[in-house]
Coordinates of C-alpha atoms and ligand atoms in Angstrom, one line a residue:
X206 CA -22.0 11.1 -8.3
X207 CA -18.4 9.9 -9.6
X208 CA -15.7 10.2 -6.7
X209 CA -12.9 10.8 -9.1
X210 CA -12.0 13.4 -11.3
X211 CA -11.8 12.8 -15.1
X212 CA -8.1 11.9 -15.1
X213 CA -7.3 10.1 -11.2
X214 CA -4.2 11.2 -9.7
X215 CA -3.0 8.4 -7.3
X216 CA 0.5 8.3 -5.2
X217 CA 1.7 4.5 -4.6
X218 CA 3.9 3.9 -1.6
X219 CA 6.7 1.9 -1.8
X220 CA 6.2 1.9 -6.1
X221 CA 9.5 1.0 -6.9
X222 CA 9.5 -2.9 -7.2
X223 CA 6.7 -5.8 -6.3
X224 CA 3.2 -4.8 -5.2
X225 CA 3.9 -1.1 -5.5
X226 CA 5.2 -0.9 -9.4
X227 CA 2.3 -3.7 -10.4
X228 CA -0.2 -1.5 -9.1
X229 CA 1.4 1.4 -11.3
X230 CA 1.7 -0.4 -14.5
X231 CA -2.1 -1.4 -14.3
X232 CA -3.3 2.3 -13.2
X233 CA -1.4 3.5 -15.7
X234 CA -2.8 1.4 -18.2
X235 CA -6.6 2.5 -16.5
X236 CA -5.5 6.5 -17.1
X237 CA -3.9 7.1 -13.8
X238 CA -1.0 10.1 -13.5
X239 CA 1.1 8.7 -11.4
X240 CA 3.4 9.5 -8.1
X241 CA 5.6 6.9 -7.3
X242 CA 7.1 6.8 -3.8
X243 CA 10.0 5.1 -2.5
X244 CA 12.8 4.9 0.0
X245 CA 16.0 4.0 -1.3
X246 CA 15.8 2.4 -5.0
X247 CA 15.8 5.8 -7.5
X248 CA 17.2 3.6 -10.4
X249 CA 14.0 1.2 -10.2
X250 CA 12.0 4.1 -9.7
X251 CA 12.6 6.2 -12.4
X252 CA 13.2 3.5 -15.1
X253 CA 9.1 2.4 -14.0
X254 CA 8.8 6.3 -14.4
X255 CA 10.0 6.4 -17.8
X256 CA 7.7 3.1 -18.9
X257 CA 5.1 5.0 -18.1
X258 CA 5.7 8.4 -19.4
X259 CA 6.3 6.3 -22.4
X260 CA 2.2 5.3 -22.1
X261 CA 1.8 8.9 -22.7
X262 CA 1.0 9.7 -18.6
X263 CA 2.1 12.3 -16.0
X264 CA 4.4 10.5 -13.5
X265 CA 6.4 11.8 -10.4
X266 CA 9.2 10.0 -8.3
X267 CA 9.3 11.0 -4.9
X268 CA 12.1 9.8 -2.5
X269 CA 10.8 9.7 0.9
X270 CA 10.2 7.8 4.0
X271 CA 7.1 6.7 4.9
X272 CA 7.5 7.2 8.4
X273 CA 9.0 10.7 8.7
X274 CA 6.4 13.0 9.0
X275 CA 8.4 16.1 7.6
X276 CA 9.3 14.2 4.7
X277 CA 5.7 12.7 4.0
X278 CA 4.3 16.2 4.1
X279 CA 7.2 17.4 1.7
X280 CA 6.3 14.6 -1.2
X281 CA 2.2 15.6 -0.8
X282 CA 3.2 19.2 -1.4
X283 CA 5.4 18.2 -4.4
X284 CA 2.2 16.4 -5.6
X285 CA 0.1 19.0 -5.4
X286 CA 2.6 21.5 -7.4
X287 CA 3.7 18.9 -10.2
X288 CA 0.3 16.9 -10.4
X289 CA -2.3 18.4 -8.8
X290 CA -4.6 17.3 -6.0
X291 CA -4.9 14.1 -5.5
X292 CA -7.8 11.8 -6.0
X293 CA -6.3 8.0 -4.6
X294 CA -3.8 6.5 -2.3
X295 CA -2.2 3.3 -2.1
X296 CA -0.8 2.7 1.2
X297 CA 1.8 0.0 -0.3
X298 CA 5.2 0.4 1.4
X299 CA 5.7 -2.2 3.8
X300 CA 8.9 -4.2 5.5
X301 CA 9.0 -7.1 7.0
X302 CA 11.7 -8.6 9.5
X303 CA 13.8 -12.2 10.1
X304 CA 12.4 -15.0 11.3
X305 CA 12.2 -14.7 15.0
X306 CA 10.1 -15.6 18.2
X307 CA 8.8 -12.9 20.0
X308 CA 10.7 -13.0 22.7
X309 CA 13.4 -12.5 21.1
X310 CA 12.5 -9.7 19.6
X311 CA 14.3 -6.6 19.9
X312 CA 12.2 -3.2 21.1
X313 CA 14.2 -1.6 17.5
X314 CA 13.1 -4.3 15.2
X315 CA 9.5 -4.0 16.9
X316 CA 9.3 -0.3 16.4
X317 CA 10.5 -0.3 13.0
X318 CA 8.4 -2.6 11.7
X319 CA 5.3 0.0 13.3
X320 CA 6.6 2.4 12.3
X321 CA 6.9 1.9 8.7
X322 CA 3.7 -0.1 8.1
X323 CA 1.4 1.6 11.0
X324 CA 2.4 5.1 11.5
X325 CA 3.6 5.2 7.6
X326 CA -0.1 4.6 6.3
X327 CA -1.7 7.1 9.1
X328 CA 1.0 9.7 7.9
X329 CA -0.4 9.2 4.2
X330 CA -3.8 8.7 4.9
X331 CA -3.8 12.0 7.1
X332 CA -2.5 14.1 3.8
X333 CA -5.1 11.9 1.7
X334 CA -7.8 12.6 3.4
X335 CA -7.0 16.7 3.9
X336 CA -7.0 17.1 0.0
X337 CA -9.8 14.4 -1.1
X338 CA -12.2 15.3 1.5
X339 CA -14.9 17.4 0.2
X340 CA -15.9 19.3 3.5
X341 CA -12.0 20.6 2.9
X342 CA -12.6 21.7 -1.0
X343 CA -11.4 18.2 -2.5
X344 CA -13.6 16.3 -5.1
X345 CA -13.3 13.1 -2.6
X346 CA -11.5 9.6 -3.7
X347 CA -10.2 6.1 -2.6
X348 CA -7.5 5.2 0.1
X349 CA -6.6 1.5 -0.3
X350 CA -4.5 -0.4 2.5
X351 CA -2.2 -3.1 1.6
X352 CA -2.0 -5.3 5.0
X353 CA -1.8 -9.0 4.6
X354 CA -3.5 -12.5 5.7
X355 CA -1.1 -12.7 8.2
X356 CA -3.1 -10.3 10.1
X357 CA -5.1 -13.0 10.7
X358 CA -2.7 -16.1 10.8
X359 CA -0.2 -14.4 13.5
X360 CA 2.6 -15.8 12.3
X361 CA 3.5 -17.5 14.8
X362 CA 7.6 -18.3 15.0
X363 CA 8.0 -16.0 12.2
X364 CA 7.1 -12.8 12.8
X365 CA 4.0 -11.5 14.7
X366 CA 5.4 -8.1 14.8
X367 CA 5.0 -7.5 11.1
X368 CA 1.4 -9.4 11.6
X369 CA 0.2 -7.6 14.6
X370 CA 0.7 -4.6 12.5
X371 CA -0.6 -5.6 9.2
X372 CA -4.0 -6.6 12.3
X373 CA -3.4 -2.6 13.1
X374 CA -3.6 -1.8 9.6
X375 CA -7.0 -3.6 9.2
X376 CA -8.5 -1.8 12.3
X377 CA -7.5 1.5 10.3
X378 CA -9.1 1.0 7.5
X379 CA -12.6 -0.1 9.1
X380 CA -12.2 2.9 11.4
X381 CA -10.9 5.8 8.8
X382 CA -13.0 4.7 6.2
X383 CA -16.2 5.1 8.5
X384 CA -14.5 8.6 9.5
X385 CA -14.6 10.0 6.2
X386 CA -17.0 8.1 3.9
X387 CA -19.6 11.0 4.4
X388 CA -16.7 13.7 3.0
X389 CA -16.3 11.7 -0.3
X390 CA -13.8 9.5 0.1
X391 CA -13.7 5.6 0.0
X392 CA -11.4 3.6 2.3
X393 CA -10.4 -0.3 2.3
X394 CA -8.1 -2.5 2.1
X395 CA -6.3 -5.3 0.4
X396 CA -4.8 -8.7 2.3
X397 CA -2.4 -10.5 -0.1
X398 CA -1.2 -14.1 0.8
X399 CA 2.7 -14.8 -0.4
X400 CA 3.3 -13.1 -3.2
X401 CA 6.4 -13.3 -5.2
X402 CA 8.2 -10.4 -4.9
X403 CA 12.1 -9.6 -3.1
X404 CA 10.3 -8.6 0.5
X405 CA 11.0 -12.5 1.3
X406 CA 14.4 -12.3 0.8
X407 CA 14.8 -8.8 2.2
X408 CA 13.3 -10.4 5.4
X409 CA 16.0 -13.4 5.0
X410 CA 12.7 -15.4 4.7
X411 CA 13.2 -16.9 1.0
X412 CA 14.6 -20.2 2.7
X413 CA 10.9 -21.4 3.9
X414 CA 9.2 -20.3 1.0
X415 CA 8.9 -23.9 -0.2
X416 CA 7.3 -25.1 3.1
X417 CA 4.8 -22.1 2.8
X418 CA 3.9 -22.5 -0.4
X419 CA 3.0 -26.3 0.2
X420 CA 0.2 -25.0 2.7
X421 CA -1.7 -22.8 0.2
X422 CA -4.3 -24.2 -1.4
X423 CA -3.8 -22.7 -5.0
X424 CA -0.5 -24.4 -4.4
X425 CA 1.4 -21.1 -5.8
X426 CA 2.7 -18.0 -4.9
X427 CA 0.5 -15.2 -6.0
X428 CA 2.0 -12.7 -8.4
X429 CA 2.1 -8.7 -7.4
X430 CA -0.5 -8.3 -10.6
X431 CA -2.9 -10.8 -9.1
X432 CA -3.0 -8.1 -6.3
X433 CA -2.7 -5.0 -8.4
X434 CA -5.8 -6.4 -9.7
X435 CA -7.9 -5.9 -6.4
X436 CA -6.4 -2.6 -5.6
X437 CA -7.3 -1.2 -8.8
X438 CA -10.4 -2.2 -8.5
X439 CA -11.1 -1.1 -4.8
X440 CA -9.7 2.3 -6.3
X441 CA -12.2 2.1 -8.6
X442 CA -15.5 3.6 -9.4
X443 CA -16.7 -0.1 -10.1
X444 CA -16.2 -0.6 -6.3
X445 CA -18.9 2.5 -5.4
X446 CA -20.6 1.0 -2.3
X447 CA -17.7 -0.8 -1.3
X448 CA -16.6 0.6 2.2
X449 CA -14.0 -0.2 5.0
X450 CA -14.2 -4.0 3.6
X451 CA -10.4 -6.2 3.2
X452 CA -9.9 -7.8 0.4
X453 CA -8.1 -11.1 0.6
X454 CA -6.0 -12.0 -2.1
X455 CA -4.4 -15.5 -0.9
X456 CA -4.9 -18.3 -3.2
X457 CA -7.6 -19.7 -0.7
X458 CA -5.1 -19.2 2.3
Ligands
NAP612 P1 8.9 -5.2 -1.7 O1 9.0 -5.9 -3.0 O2 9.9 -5.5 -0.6 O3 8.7 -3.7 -1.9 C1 8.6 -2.8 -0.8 C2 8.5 -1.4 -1.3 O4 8.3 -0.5 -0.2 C3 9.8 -0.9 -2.1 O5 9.4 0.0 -3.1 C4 10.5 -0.1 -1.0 O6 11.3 1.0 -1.5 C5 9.3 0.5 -0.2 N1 9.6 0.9 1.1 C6 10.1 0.1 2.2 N2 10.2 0.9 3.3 C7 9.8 2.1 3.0 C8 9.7 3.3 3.7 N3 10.0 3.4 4.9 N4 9.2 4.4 3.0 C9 8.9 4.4 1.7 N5 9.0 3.2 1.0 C10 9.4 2.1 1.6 O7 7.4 -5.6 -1.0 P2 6.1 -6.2 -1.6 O8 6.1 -7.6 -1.4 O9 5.8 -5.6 -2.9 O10 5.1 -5.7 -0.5 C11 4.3 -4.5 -0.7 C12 3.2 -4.5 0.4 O11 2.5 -5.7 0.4 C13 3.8 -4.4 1.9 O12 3.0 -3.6 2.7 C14 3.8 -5.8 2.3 O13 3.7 -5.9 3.8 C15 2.5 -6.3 1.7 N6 2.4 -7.7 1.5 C16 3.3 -8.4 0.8 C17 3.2 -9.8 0.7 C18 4.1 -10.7 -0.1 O14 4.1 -11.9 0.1 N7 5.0 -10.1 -0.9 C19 2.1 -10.5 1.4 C20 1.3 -9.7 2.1 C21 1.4 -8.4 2.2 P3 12.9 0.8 -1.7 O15 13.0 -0.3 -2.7 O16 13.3 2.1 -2.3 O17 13.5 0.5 -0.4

């Protein structure tokens, strides 16, 4: 039986530049309607809004933080009043920190970075999962993580915060997506390596970019469409007996 409805109806966290708005141009392009969260940037929201209406598909912007729980419930009831319920989720939106050892580490900078990647994708995935699951009246669907390979590199000197909770983020997936396989809905997850987007120089990394780069095998940076690529597909009917699996998208890194 198909886990998604005739025309999928997928919200993408943190949609408004790099891995996010990739991921919405290809859906888009696969038949997706559209809801496109993010934080701060409405400009480079709603002009990625517009390109797609343009395609001739239903798209909503939705200003919210990931981590709030009051406003993550507000955008999910928005959805399910301007689109209708909702067959996939892309937990996307994700920060990153400077450079820094962990002791020196401040107990804000920690919890931030938790908060936003960890307790954002739970808040998400708890909505998700209340209006795909088919024991609740949904017609099932397909969660997909976005954590990274430094889940399993650490980085060390750099920033083991951000990787310890891209490591929580893998634990979710295995866990939720055994949780609520037998209600309809698909979990997994996606591990990109460096990718070029602006999170680099948001996290004042974009200075040891070169060095990084030299250590991947590919010898490149990966582009946010390279990854768009194995999100859609994990979204995907295509991916039918795929289950609480990651997905490593790192050039061989
Ligand atoms: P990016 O270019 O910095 O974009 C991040 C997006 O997340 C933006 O749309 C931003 O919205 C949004 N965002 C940030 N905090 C948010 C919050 N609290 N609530 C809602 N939205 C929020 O990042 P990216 O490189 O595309 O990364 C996307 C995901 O891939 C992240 O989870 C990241 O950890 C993961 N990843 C990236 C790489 C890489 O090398 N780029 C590698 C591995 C994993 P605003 O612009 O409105 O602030």
């Amino acid at each position: 039986m198909p886990t998604q409805a005739l025309t999928p109806i997928t919200l993408i966290t943190g949609a408004s530049r790099g891995i996010g708005a990739a991921t919405a141009r290809l859906l888009a392009a696969r038949g997706h309607d559209l809801a496109l969260n993010y934080r701060r940037d409405a400009g480079a929201a709603e002009a990625l809004a517009a390109e797609l209406r343009a395609q001739g598909r239903r798209v909503l912007t939705l200003a919210a933080d990931v981590s709030d729980a009051g406003q993550v419930l507000a955008m999910f009831e928005r959805i399910d009043a301007g689109l209708g319920r909702l067959t996939g989720l892309v937990n996307n939106a994700g920060i990153v920190a400077p450079a820094a050892r962990v002791q020196d580490m401040s107990p804000v900078r920690i919890e931030q970075i938790f908060r936003v990647n960890v307790l954002g994708s739970f808040l998400c995935a708890q909505q998700a999962v209340a209006r795909m699951s088919r024991r609740q009246g949904g017609a099932g669907g397909a969660i997909v993580n976005v954590s990274s390979r430094a889940a399993q590199l650490g980085s060390p000197g750099l920033y083991v915060d951000y990787a310890a909770s891209k490591g929580a983020i893998d634990t979710f997936t295995l866990g939720l997506a055994r949780e609520v396989i037998d209600e309809g809905i698909r979990v997994n997850g996606v591990r990109p390596g460096i990718i070029d987007t602006e999170i680099h120089a948001s996290g004042g990394m974009a200075d040891l970019l070169p060095g990084a780069v030299a250590g991947i095998p590919m010898q490149r940076m990966g582009r946010a469409e390279e990854v768009a690529e194995a999100i859609a597909w994990l979204l995907s009917d295509a991916s039918s007996y795929t289950v609480g699996s990651m997905l490593d998208v790192g050039g061989g890194r």
